[in-house]
């Protein structure tokens, strides 16, 4: 422990630290940014590979052929959906029963804390319908889930129909070792959350649901299907789940392997992989894909119905069919074969997917960056905080060194009392707590006094509390620093991220549209936290915002 | 000083009551960092239920606490045990400060301090608020609050040790022996506190620690007799209350042989999870000797400073015992304001605080990642455990260094000069 106890070496090291502090910090910052952006450069990434032994070979021939039947079923489902004005529960139950599944329903209801303006719902009531295909000769200990959402309007009819066609096909096979649950959920994420909570006997989000009558053992993996057209040009894989949790990389590898085998075009973040990694456009394409993944994980939302499964240690991914302008079209039979292949592979699993990485970034579907490669970049950024703190500590502990002109240096090196330091800390944290609790609780009062809707009231209250925290006596000499601080505040960072995200998905927006998007992002964040337990809003309100407020305090310290 | 202490007690009780009523109480009482198989309240309830059914509470390997009746009688005061500990610590530090100041005064009058180390001496003004700060450090420590809300019997253990310290400092050998026997009876490790208590009494009665003097042996035997006698009586009482010797293998055998490898903040579980049966006994002995061994060199070095020795011993027990929890950590941390005059000699306090804070924040995160998310494994959690214990060891050794350095300065002067008159630096090798 020479470094910690030898005073000569300590003095040398601390001297080095204080002299070179700013240059080292700048170098670390730049190194961190360059490292992170360099990760998208293809030679620095690794090719994806199948880690799980049980999912190794793809030598099986897929025989699913009822794509056309699925499409006609989609029209039938659409007609019944329109007639029922929501989920056609009886038709679905009959359809599943005629295919030999054990069918059960679950009703749920949830009152949102304030109306959701994006999806236009406030008091949500719905029914989930699920059918269990029992494995013929296996004990009922493990299960797989295939789910398709029942969405209003024209969307996802083909997904539900393909689900039913697959169910019929699977029923005739003898090789199933796990039970397969075919779930059709209503009201997308809310329905999935109700089903999962009912399945696992938990109640973490205050949902009211009827208990599930039928169960199938512990769920090993889940696939969510979103298909809205008869033919598609590509399949998009969605991995990001709640709180940025990702499924095991083996699931993405599985999807990619099957897309290669069946000749289906596959994309991630909606972007197709390019071959020209040595050009600038190739690199920027990969960097954009990676940054999109980072942004999607950072916002903590679940970007597909699969996202809520991850919390229960169930590996899940969403497969979304996209119909755009390309020559080569893929029909429903091929998609059915893809799903059949994936589910057969998952059927072979002896234990949960755990061999491959849980934390990774994908610049493209065949290349990945694991946590061991991207964490050092964050480590370099975090080291800056440590170096600055050590520098301040060393300066605090050695005031006698600055007594060159002892006459003019009249400031007492004695530390200020604990109370003077504690007051801003407590006030910052209390403001953070207010930012977390008050917007939802004060919405009735705000609606009474101001001509706004409840959602707008919540968002505007949040913004009001946020800016109220800035109310401090001003010092015009520090105006420039103040402006820079405000431009780097958490709210503005979210605003920049909104604009950057729109740029990355190639749908840039104007300033006013961006502002409206920003407001809806805030309301969605608060809703996600209340409905599914996303942690981004509490993290921002209770940790990041008080820290920023303390910095703001220090700026105007007199 | 009664008013601030009462106010502090009221605030502490309010915080605990609020947390107790909220939904967090259940969550906290299941956290492995706060409760261990030895002191979980769930297990006490199980033991009581077994006793009600007429079966020995120690059957089924669930209950590992001692003397049910003691717990049953005192269970209502588990919530008040924090208050008892705080008041006991307050009074003991007050007595200790008075002793320290009196000794300093005599040393000043007899001119035993070199001229330049007067700034190291302590003044009554600076020492006035220390007892209150000690009580505050114990009551408002998040570790203590968590331990109390979880109703862990660690609070009771802390209360008994605090009362033991109070009785020792007040000079009552009989009560101190009995309380030490009670503490040892509950978990064996306070046995090592026998040495500092003995040294304190010898110092107080002006008996020099000389193995050849009969007065030394006379007093030692007296104190040992009180201690061992109380221990025998209490153990015998347990036997008569429950009618069997079951509790000895269930409690003491459990503490020594560490059969339950539930993860906690200690060092035993991971190691013994990977141990082959062949070597188990050897490593058990090594690990357990580790706890008791430091008593000997520390007592030799700190024989003039028994109260600091008590602090060091409690710290070593809470780091190296077989099933530590954060409640044990909170007990020795409460003493830190008593050594606030050593601040100028502490070298690693920044690093230690950062390490302890970061580890306390990371414990629940890595537990979640291991058990619930399945993305991590036991190695991650053990890494944080190791780091936490490293931070604690660094804290204790830093205070030890600072204490010895201050004593050195008090005898040799603050500005050290080498033989040729140039400035010297003190290096701990």
PDB file of C-alpha atoms in Angstrom, chain B residues 86-349:
ATOM      1  CA  UNK B  86     -27.715   6.101  21.801  1.00  0.00           C
ATOM      2  CA  UNK B  87     -28.167   7.197  25.414  1.00  0.00           C
ATOM      3  CA  UNK B  88     -25.567   4.672  26.605  1.00  0.00           C
ATOM      4  CA  UNK B  89     -23.071   5.889  24.020  1.00  0.00           C
ATOM      5  CA  UNK B  90     -23.816   9.491  24.912  1.00  0.00           C
ATOM      6  CA  UNK B  91     -23.137   8.936  28.595  1.00  0.00           C
ATOM      7  CA  UNK B  92     -20.052   6.812  27.987  1.00  0.00           C
ATOM      8  CA  UNK B  93     -18.468   9.343  25.647  1.00  0.00           C
ATOM      9  CA  UNK B  94     -19.239  12.055  28.141  1.00  0.00           C
ATOM     10  CA  UNK B  95     -17.442  10.118  30.876  1.00  0.00           C
ATOM     11  CA  UNK B  96     -14.582   9.326  28.518  1.00  0.00           C
ATOM     12  CA  UNK B  97     -14.172  12.980  27.580  1.00  0.00           C
ATOM     13  CA  UNK B  98     -14.064  13.978  31.234  1.00  0.00           C
ATOM     14  CA  UNK B  99     -11.353  11.373  31.853  1.00  0.00           C
ATOM     15  CA  UNK B 100      -9.368  12.493  28.833  1.00  0.00           C
ATOM     16  CA  UNK B 101      -9.523  16.119  29.827  1.00  0.00           C
ATOM     17  CA  UNK B 102      -8.524  15.369  33.384  1.00  0.00           C
ATOM     18  CA  UNK B 103      -5.522  13.318  32.275  1.00  0.00           C
ATOM     19  CA  UNK B 104      -4.522  16.066  29.865  1.00  0.00           C
ATOM     20  CA  UNK B 105      -4.690  18.614  32.640  1.00  0.00           C
ATOM     21  CA  UNK B 106      -2.423  16.555  34.895  1.00  0.00           C
ATOM     22  CA  UNK B 107       0.027  15.975  32.053  1.00  0.00           C
ATOM     23  CA  UNK B 108       0.097  19.713  31.274  1.00  0.00           C
ATOM     24  CA  UNK B 109       0.680  20.561  34.905  1.00  0.00           C
ATOM     25  CA  UNK B 110       3.523  18.099  35.132  1.00  0.00           C
ATOM     26  CA  UNK B 111       4.998  19.535  31.938  1.00  0.00           C
ATOM     27  CA  UNK B 112       5.015  16.308  30.026  1.00  0.00           C
ATOM     28  CA  UNK B 113       4.136  17.800  26.656  1.00  0.00           C
ATOM     29  CA  UNK B 114       6.798  19.341  24.412  1.00  0.00           C
ATOM     30  CA  UNK B 115       6.346  23.041  23.805  1.00  0.00           C
ATOM     31  CA  UNK B 116       5.263  23.004  20.177  1.00  0.00           C
ATOM     32  CA  UNK B 117       2.430  20.499  20.370  1.00  0.00           C
ATOM     33  CA  UNK B 118       0.031  22.676  22.304  1.00  0.00           C
ATOM     34  CA  UNK B 119      -2.230  22.945  19.261  1.00  0.00           C
ATOM     35  CA  UNK B 120      -2.822  19.206  19.492  1.00  0.00           C
ATOM     36  CA  UNK B 121      -4.357  19.475  22.929  1.00  0.00           C
ATOM     37  CA  UNK B 122      -8.097  19.308  23.234  1.00  0.00           C
ATOM     38  CA  UNK B 123     -10.211  22.039  24.756  1.00  0.00           C
ATOM     39  CA  UNK B 124     -13.519  21.620  26.599  1.00  0.00           C
ATOM     40  CA  UNK B 125     -15.226  23.836  24.037  1.00  0.00           C
ATOM     41  CA  UNK B 126     -14.352  21.491  21.207  1.00  0.00           C
ATOM     42  CA  UNK B 127     -15.280  18.441  23.279  1.00  0.00           C
ATOM     43  CA  UNK B 128     -18.611  19.810  24.437  1.00  0.00           C
ATOM     44  CA  UNK B 129     -20.715  18.628  21.528  1.00  0.00           C
ATOM     45  CA  UNK B 130     -18.990  15.328  20.943  1.00  0.00           C
ATOM     46  CA  UNK B 131     -21.381  13.140  23.007  1.00  0.00           C
ATOM     47  CA  UNK B 132     -24.327  14.624  21.118  1.00  0.00           C
ATOM     48  CA  UNK B 133     -22.579  14.031  17.825  1.00  0.00           C
ATOM     49  CA  UNK B 134     -21.897  10.411  18.790  1.00  0.00           C
ATOM     50  CA  UNK B 135     -25.574   9.871  19.602  1.00  0.00           C
ATOM     51  CA  UNK B 136     -26.521  11.586  16.360  1.00  0.00           C
ATOM     52  CA  UNK B 137     -24.093   9.479  14.336  1.00  0.00           C
ATOM     53  CA  UNK B 138     -25.664   6.378  15.743  1.00  0.00           C
ATOM     54  CA  UNK B 139     -29.329   7.361  15.567  1.00  0.00           C
ATOM     55  CA  UNK B 140     -29.368   9.080  12.199  1.00  0.00           C
ATOM     56  CA  UNK B 141     -27.036   6.654  10.446  1.00  0.00           C
ATOM     57  CA  UNK B 142     -29.002   5.117   7.541  1.00  0.00           C
ATOM     58  CA  UNK B 143     -27.522   1.721   8.461  1.00  0.00           C
ATOM     59  CA  UNK B 144     -28.997   1.889  11.944  1.00  0.00           C
ATOM     60  CA  UNK B 145     -32.355   3.053  10.643  1.00  0.00           C
ATOM     61  CA  UNK B 146     -32.482   0.188   8.144  1.00  0.00           C
ATOM     62  CA  UNK B 147     -31.463  -2.301  10.801  1.00  0.00           C
ATOM     63  CA  UNK B 148     -34.127  -1.028  13.192  1.00  0.00           C
ATOM     64  CA  UNK B 149     -36.910  -0.985  10.601  1.00  0.00           C
ATOM     65  CA  UNK B 150     -36.032  -4.575   9.708  1.00  0.00           C
ATOM     66  CA  UNK B 151     -36.383  -5.489  13.414  1.00  0.00           C
ATOM     67  CA  UNK B 152     -33.079  -7.282  13.289  1.00  0.00           C
ATOM     68  CA  UNK B 153     -31.824  -8.456  16.704  1.00  0.00           C
ATOM     69  CA  UNK B 154     -28.565  -6.763  15.872  1.00  0.00           C
ATOM     70  CA  UNK B 155     -30.064  -3.670  17.515  1.00  0.00           C
ATOM     71  CA  UNK B 156     -30.337  -5.609  20.739  1.00  0.00           C
ATOM     72  CA  UNK B 157     -26.743  -6.771  20.451  1.00  0.00           C
ATOM     73  CA  UNK B 158     -25.600  -3.204  19.902  1.00  0.00           C
ATOM     74  CA  UNK B 159     -27.588  -2.055  22.933  1.00  0.00           C
ATOM     75  CA  UNK B 160     -25.937  -4.649  25.171  1.00  0.00           C
ATOM     76  CA  UNK B 161     -22.455  -3.747  23.915  1.00  0.00           C
ATOM     77  CA  UNK B 162     -23.175  -0.040  24.403  1.00  0.00           C
ATOM     78  CA  UNK B 163     -24.371  -0.668  27.955  1.00  0.00           C
ATOM     79  CA  UNK B 164     -21.256  -2.736  28.562  1.00  0.00           C
ATOM     80  CA  UNK B 165     -19.083   0.177  27.407  1.00  0.00           C
ATOM     81  CA  UNK B 166     -21.016   2.546  29.679  1.00  0.00           C
ATOM     82  CA  UNK B 167     -20.574   0.327  32.716  1.00  0.00           C
ATOM     83  CA  UNK B 168     -16.898  -0.168  31.977  1.00  0.00           C
ATOM     84  CA  UNK B 169     -16.282   3.546  31.662  1.00  0.00           C
ATOM     85  CA  UNK B 170     -18.214   4.251  34.821  1.00  0.00           C
ATOM     86  CA  UNK B 171     -15.970   1.795  36.628  1.00  0.00           C
ATOM     87  CA  UNK B 172     -18.374  -0.881  37.718  1.00  0.00           C
ATOM     88  CA  UNK B 173     -16.558  -4.158  37.154  1.00  0.00           C
ATOM     89  CA  UNK B 174     -19.472  -6.325  38.200  1.00  0.00           C
ATOM     90  CA  UNK B 175     -22.019  -4.853  35.811  1.00  0.00           C
ATOM     91  CA  UNK B 176     -19.477  -4.697  33.035  1.00  0.00           C
ATOM     92  CA  UNK B 177     -18.654  -8.363  33.458  1.00  0.00           C
ATOM     93  CA  UNK B 178     -22.298  -9.365  33.466  1.00  0.00           C
ATOM     94  CA  UNK B 179     -23.121  -7.297  30.372  1.00  0.00           C
ATOM     95  CA  UNK B 180     -20.086  -8.616  28.546  1.00  0.00           C
ATOM     96  CA  UNK B 181     -21.198 -12.139  29.393  1.00  0.00           C
ATOM     97  CA  UNK B 182     -24.635 -11.319  27.992  1.00  0.00           C
ATOM     98  CA  UNK B 183     -23.108  -9.946  24.787  1.00  0.00           C
ATOM     99  CA  UNK B 184     -20.855 -12.980  24.431  1.00  0.00           C
ATOM    100  CA  UNK B 185     -23.773 -15.257  25.102  1.00  0.00           C
ATOM    101  CA  UNK B 186     -25.677 -13.697  22.213  1.00  0.00           C
ATOM    102  CA  UNK B 187     -22.857 -13.797  19.662  1.00  0.00           C
ATOM    103  CA  UNK B 188     -19.466 -15.109  20.662  1.00  0.00           C
ATOM    104  CA  UNK B 189     -17.276 -12.410  19.182  1.00  0.00           C
ATOM    105  CA  UNK B 190     -17.583  -9.796  22.002  1.00  0.00           C
ATOM    106  CA  UNK B 191     -15.297 -12.193  23.892  1.00  0.00           C
ATOM    107  CA  UNK B 192     -12.442 -10.141  22.461  1.00  0.00           C
ATOM    108  CA  UNK B 193     -13.728  -7.091  24.354  1.00  0.00           C
ATOM    109  CA  UNK B 194     -12.603  -8.746  27.577  1.00  0.00           C
ATOM    110  CA  UNK B 195      -9.038  -7.557  27.040  1.00  0.00           C
ATOM    111  CA  UNK B 196      -9.761  -3.820  26.591  1.00  0.00           C
ATOM    112  CA  UNK B 197     -12.228  -3.843  29.497  1.00  0.00           C
ATOM    113  CA  UNK B 198      -9.607  -5.495  31.686  1.00  0.00           C
ATOM    114  CA  UNK B 199      -6.973  -2.982  30.612  1.00  0.00           C
ATOM    115  CA  UNK B 200      -9.357  -0.131  31.374  1.00  0.00           C
ATOM    116  CA  UNK B 201     -10.044  -1.340  34.880  1.00  0.00           C
ATOM    117  CA  UNK B 202      -6.362  -1.939  35.552  1.00  0.00           C
ATOM    118  CA  UNK B 203      -5.598   1.579  34.388  1.00  0.00           C
ATOM    119  CA  UNK B 204      -8.407   3.021  36.462  1.00  0.00           C
ATOM    120  CA  UNK B 205      -7.278   1.226  39.626  1.00  0.00           C
ATOM    121  CA  UNK B 206      -3.652   2.167  38.972  1.00  0.00           C
ATOM    122  CA  UNK B 207      -2.572  -1.463  38.767  1.00  0.00           C
ATOM    123  CA  UNK B 208       0.411  -1.709  36.411  1.00  0.00           C
ATOM    124  CA  UNK B 209       0.205  -4.303  33.684  1.00  0.00           C
ATOM    125  CA  UNK B 210       3.081  -6.414  34.805  1.00  0.00           C
ATOM    126  CA  UNK B 211       2.801 -10.162  34.588  1.00  0.00           C
ATOM    127  CA  UNK B 212       4.924 -10.596  37.656  1.00  0.00           C
ATOM    128  CA  UNK B 213       2.892  -8.467  39.997  1.00  0.00           C
ATOM    129  CA  UNK B 214       0.354 -10.226  42.115  1.00  0.00           C
ATOM    130  CA  UNK B 215      -2.071  -7.276  42.121  1.00  0.00           C
ATOM    131  CA  UNK B 216      -2.383  -7.652  38.348  1.00  0.00           C
ATOM    132  CA  UNK B 217      -3.259 -11.347  38.612  1.00  0.00           C
ATOM    133  CA  UNK B 218      -5.559 -10.740  41.531  1.00  0.00           C
ATOM    134  CA  UNK B 219      -7.692  -8.277  39.661  1.00  0.00           C
ATOM    135  CA  UNK B 220      -7.576 -10.227  36.421  1.00  0.00           C
ATOM    136  CA  UNK B 221      -8.800 -13.328  38.156  1.00  0.00           C
ATOM    137  CA  UNK B 222     -11.555 -11.362  39.870  1.00  0.00           C
ATOM    138  CA  UNK B 223     -12.787  -9.904  36.624  1.00  0.00           C
ATOM    139  CA  UNK B 224     -12.450 -13.192  34.785  1.00  0.00           C
ATOM    140  CA  UNK B 225     -14.382 -14.887  37.539  1.00  0.00           C
ATOM    141  CA  UNK B 226     -17.211 -12.380  37.271  1.00  0.00           C
ATOM    142  CA  UNK B 227     -17.259 -12.769  33.505  1.00  0.00           C
ATOM    143  CA  UNK B 228     -17.032 -16.530  33.294  1.00  0.00           C
ATOM    144  CA  UNK B 229     -19.375 -16.947  36.225  1.00  0.00           C
ATOM    145  CA  UNK B 230     -22.057 -14.782  34.626  1.00  0.00           C
ATOM    146  CA  UNK B 231     -21.601 -16.622  31.372  1.00  0.00           C
ATOM    147  CA  UNK B 232     -22.069 -19.978  33.080  1.00  0.00           C
ATOM    148  CA  UNK B 233     -25.108 -18.713  34.961  1.00  0.00           C
ATOM    149  CA  UNK B 234     -26.735 -17.306  31.839  1.00  0.00           C
ATOM    150  CA  UNK B 235     -26.042 -20.463  29.847  1.00  0.00           C
ATOM    151  CA  UNK B 236     -27.407 -22.539  32.670  1.00  0.00           C
ATOM    152  CA  UNK B 237     -30.522 -20.378  32.813  1.00  0.00           C
ATOM    153  CA  UNK B 238     -31.037 -20.957  29.095  1.00  0.00           C
ATOM    154  CA  UNK B 239     -30.746 -24.660  29.631  1.00  0.00           C
ATOM    155  CA  UNK B 240     -33.328 -24.613  32.379  1.00  0.00           C
ATOM    156  CA  UNK B 241     -35.680 -22.399  30.397  1.00  0.00           C
ATOM    157  CA  UNK B 242     -35.688 -24.584  27.328  1.00  0.00           C
ATOM    158  CA  UNK B 243     -34.848 -27.886  28.943  1.00  0.00           C
ATOM    159  CA  UNK B 244     -32.114 -28.940  26.563  1.00  0.00           C
ATOM    160  CA  UNK B 245     -28.646 -28.092  25.369  1.00  0.00           C
ATOM    161  CA  UNK B 246     -29.946 -27.701  21.810  1.00  0.00           C
ATOM    162  CA  UNK B 247     -29.037 -24.094  21.628  1.00  0.00           C
ATOM    163  CA  UNK B 248     -25.297 -24.663  21.888  1.00  0.00           C
ATOM    164  CA  UNK B 249     -24.805 -26.365  18.523  1.00  0.00           C
ATOM    165  CA  UNK B 250     -27.603 -24.298  16.981  1.00  0.00           C
ATOM    166  CA  UNK B 251     -26.210 -20.952  17.959  1.00  0.00           C
ATOM    167  CA  UNK B 252     -22.503 -21.293  18.723  1.00  0.00           C
ATOM    168  CA  UNK B 253     -21.943 -24.206  16.386  1.00  0.00           C
ATOM    169  CA  UNK B 254     -23.712 -22.213  13.693  1.00  0.00           C
ATOM    170  CA  UNK B 255     -21.600 -19.113  14.248  1.00  0.00           C
ATOM    171  CA  UNK B 256     -18.366 -21.084  14.214  1.00  0.00           C
ATOM    172  CA  UNK B 257     -18.972 -23.583  11.448  1.00  0.00           C
ATOM    173  CA  UNK B 258     -20.807 -21.258   9.046  1.00  0.00           C
ATOM    174  CA  UNK B 259     -23.097 -23.810   7.408  1.00  0.00           C
ATOM    175  CA  UNK B 260     -25.475 -21.254   5.901  1.00  0.00           C
ATOM    176  CA  UNK B 261     -23.929 -19.517   2.921  1.00  0.00           C
ATOM    177  CA  UNK B 262     -26.572 -16.856   2.233  1.00  0.00           C
ATOM    178  CA  UNK B 263     -24.774 -13.876   0.717  1.00  0.00           C
ATOM    179  CA  UNK B 264     -24.167 -10.985   3.082  1.00  0.00           C
ATOM    180  CA  UNK B 265     -21.690  -8.159   3.404  1.00  0.00           C
ATOM    181  CA  UNK B 266     -19.093 -10.424   4.961  1.00  0.00           C
ATOM    182  CA  UNK B 267     -16.211 -12.374   3.534  1.00  0.00           C
ATOM    183  CA  UNK B 268     -17.178 -15.944   4.396  1.00  0.00           C
ATOM    184  CA  UNK B 269     -19.999 -16.897   2.061  1.00  0.00           C
ATOM    185  CA  UNK B 270     -18.385 -16.802  -1.352  1.00  0.00           C
ATOM    186  CA  UNK B 271     -15.230 -18.440  -0.158  1.00  0.00           C
ATOM    187  CA  UNK B 272     -16.984 -21.334   1.476  1.00  0.00           C
ATOM    188  CA  UNK B 273     -19.383 -21.775  -1.420  1.00  0.00           C
ATOM    189  CA  UNK B 274     -16.422 -22.923  -3.479  1.00  0.00           C
ATOM    190  CA  UNK B 275     -14.665 -24.865  -0.789  1.00  0.00           C
ATOM    191  CA  UNK B 276     -14.066 -28.574  -1.060  1.00  0.00           C
ATOM    192  CA  UNK B 277     -15.206 -30.459   2.028  1.00  0.00           C
ATOM    193  CA  UNK B 278     -11.698 -31.716   2.646  1.00  0.00           C
ATOM    194  CA  UNK B 279     -10.350 -28.251   3.381  1.00  0.00           C
ATOM    195  CA  UNK B 280     -13.378 -26.777   5.019  1.00  0.00           C
ATOM    196  CA  UNK B 281     -12.298 -27.284   8.613  1.00  0.00           C
ATOM    197  CA  UNK B 282      -8.898 -25.789   7.988  1.00  0.00           C
ATOM    198  CA  UNK B 283     -10.268 -22.649   6.398  1.00  0.00           C
ATOM    199  CA  UNK B 284     -12.974 -22.257   9.036  1.00  0.00           C
ATOM    200  CA  UNK B 285     -10.271 -22.263  11.654  1.00  0.00           C
ATOM    201  CA  UNK B 286      -8.174 -19.774   9.698  1.00  0.00           C
ATOM    202  CA  UNK B 287     -11.086 -17.382   9.193  1.00  0.00           C
ATOM    203  CA  UNK B 288     -12.272 -17.576  12.779  1.00  0.00           C
ATOM    204  CA  UNK B 289      -8.796 -17.181  14.242  1.00  0.00           C
ATOM    205  CA  UNK B 290      -8.528 -14.063  12.111  1.00  0.00           C
ATOM    206  CA  UNK B 291     -11.235 -12.387  14.172  1.00  0.00           C
ATOM    207  CA  UNK B 292      -9.705 -13.182  17.518  1.00  0.00           C
ATOM    208  CA  UNK B 293      -6.075 -12.861  16.654  1.00  0.00           C
ATOM    209  CA  UNK B 294      -5.793  -9.101  16.340  1.00  0.00           C
ATOM    210  CA  UNK B 295      -6.628  -8.706  20.026  1.00  0.00           C
ATOM    211  CA  UNK B 296      -3.122  -9.679  21.107  1.00  0.00           C
ATOM    212  CA  UNK B 297      -0.964  -7.230  19.130  1.00  0.00           C
ATOM    213  CA  UNK B 298      -3.521  -4.444  19.465  1.00  0.00           C
ATOM    214  CA  UNK B 299      -3.725  -4.890  23.233  1.00  0.00           C
ATOM    215  CA  UNK B 300       0.049  -4.784  23.502  1.00  0.00           C
ATOM    216  CA  UNK B 301       0.261  -1.607  21.445  1.00  0.00           C
ATOM    217  CA  UNK B 302      -2.764   0.155  22.897  1.00  0.00           C
ATOM    218  CA  UNK B 303      -2.532  -0.876  26.527  1.00  0.00           C
ATOM    219  CA  UNK B 304      -2.507   2.753  27.639  1.00  0.00           C
ATOM    220  CA  UNK B 305      -5.568   3.554  25.521  1.00  0.00           C
ATOM    221  CA  UNK B 306      -8.230   0.963  26.275  1.00  0.00           C
ATOM    222  CA  UNK B 307     -11.178   2.958  24.930  1.00  0.00           C
ATOM    223  CA  UNK B 308      -9.580   3.264  21.506  1.00  0.00           C
ATOM    224  CA  UNK B 309      -8.872  -0.426  21.751  1.00  0.00           C
ATOM    225  CA  UNK B 310     -12.583  -1.065  22.328  1.00  0.00           C
ATOM    226  CA  UNK B 311     -13.336   0.904  19.165  1.00  0.00           C
ATOM    227  CA  UNK B 312     -10.771  -1.060  17.155  1.00  0.00           C
ATOM    228  CA  UNK B 313     -12.074  -4.365  18.490  1.00  0.00           C
ATOM    229  CA  UNK B 314     -15.677  -3.594  17.666  1.00  0.00           C
ATOM    230  CA  UNK B 315     -14.596  -2.560  14.169  1.00  0.00           C
ATOM    231  CA  UNK B 316     -12.599  -5.743  13.676  1.00  0.00           C
ATOM    232  CA  UNK B 317     -15.463  -7.871  14.920  1.00  0.00           C
ATOM    233  CA  UNK B 318     -17.914  -6.243  12.553  1.00  0.00           C
ATOM    234  CA  UNK B 319     -15.605  -6.666   9.571  1.00  0.00           C
ATOM    235  CA  UNK B 320     -14.439 -10.228  10.126  1.00  0.00           C
ATOM    236  CA  UNK B 321     -17.333 -11.918  11.852  1.00  0.00           C
ATOM    237  CA  UNK B 322     -19.076 -14.742  10.092  1.00  0.00           C
ATOM    238  CA  UNK B 323     -22.449 -13.042   9.472  1.00  0.00           C
ATOM    239  CA  UNK B 324     -21.987  -9.285   9.563  1.00  0.00           C
ATOM    240  CA  UNK B 325     -24.758  -6.841   8.796  1.00  0.00           C
ATOM    241  CA  UNK B 326     -24.895  -3.095   8.429  1.00  0.00           C
ATOM    242  CA  UNK B 327     -26.115  -2.784  12.010  1.00  0.00           C
ATOM    243  CA  UNK B 328     -22.709  -3.951  13.232  1.00  0.00           C
ATOM    244  CA  UNK B 329     -21.017  -1.413  10.992  1.00  0.00           C
ATOM    245  CA  UNK B 330     -23.180   1.351  12.420  1.00  0.00           C
ATOM    246  CA  UNK B 331     -22.003   0.648  15.969  1.00  0.00           C
ATOM    247  CA  UNK B 332     -18.352   1.394  15.420  1.00  0.00           C
ATOM    248  CA  UNK B 333     -19.104   4.262  13.067  1.00  0.00           C
ATOM    249  CA  UNK B 334     -20.923   5.955  15.931  1.00  0.00           C
ATOM    250  CA  UNK B 335     -17.589   6.381  17.690  1.00  0.00           C
ATOM    251  CA  UNK B 336     -15.972   8.376  14.923  1.00  0.00           C
ATOM    252  CA  UNK B 337     -16.904  11.854  16.275  1.00  0.00           C
ATOM    253  CA  UNK B 338     -15.040  10.968  19.462  1.00  0.00           C
ATOM    254  CA  UNK B 339     -11.846  10.937  17.390  1.00  0.00           C
ATOM    255  CA  UNK B 340     -12.605  14.096  15.444  1.00  0.00           C
ATOM    256  CA  UNK B 341      -9.422  15.652  16.827  1.00  0.00           C
ATOM    257  CA  UNK B 342      -7.480  13.154  14.735  1.00  0.00           C
ATOM    258  CA  UNK B 343      -8.836  14.614  11.506  1.00  0.00           C
ATOM    259  CA  UNK B 344      -5.639  16.392  10.606  1.00  0.00           C
ATOM    260  CA  UNK B 345      -3.672  13.168  10.626  1.00  0.00           C
ATOM    261  CA  UNK B 346      -6.103  11.108   8.572  1.00  0.00           C
ATOM    262  CA  UNK B 347      -4.745  10.434   5.131  1.00  0.00           C
ATOM    263  CA  UNK B 348      -7.327   8.467   3.204  1.00  0.00           C
ATOM    264  CA  UNK B 349     -10.614   9.746   4.501  1.00  0.00           C
TER     265      UNK B 349
END
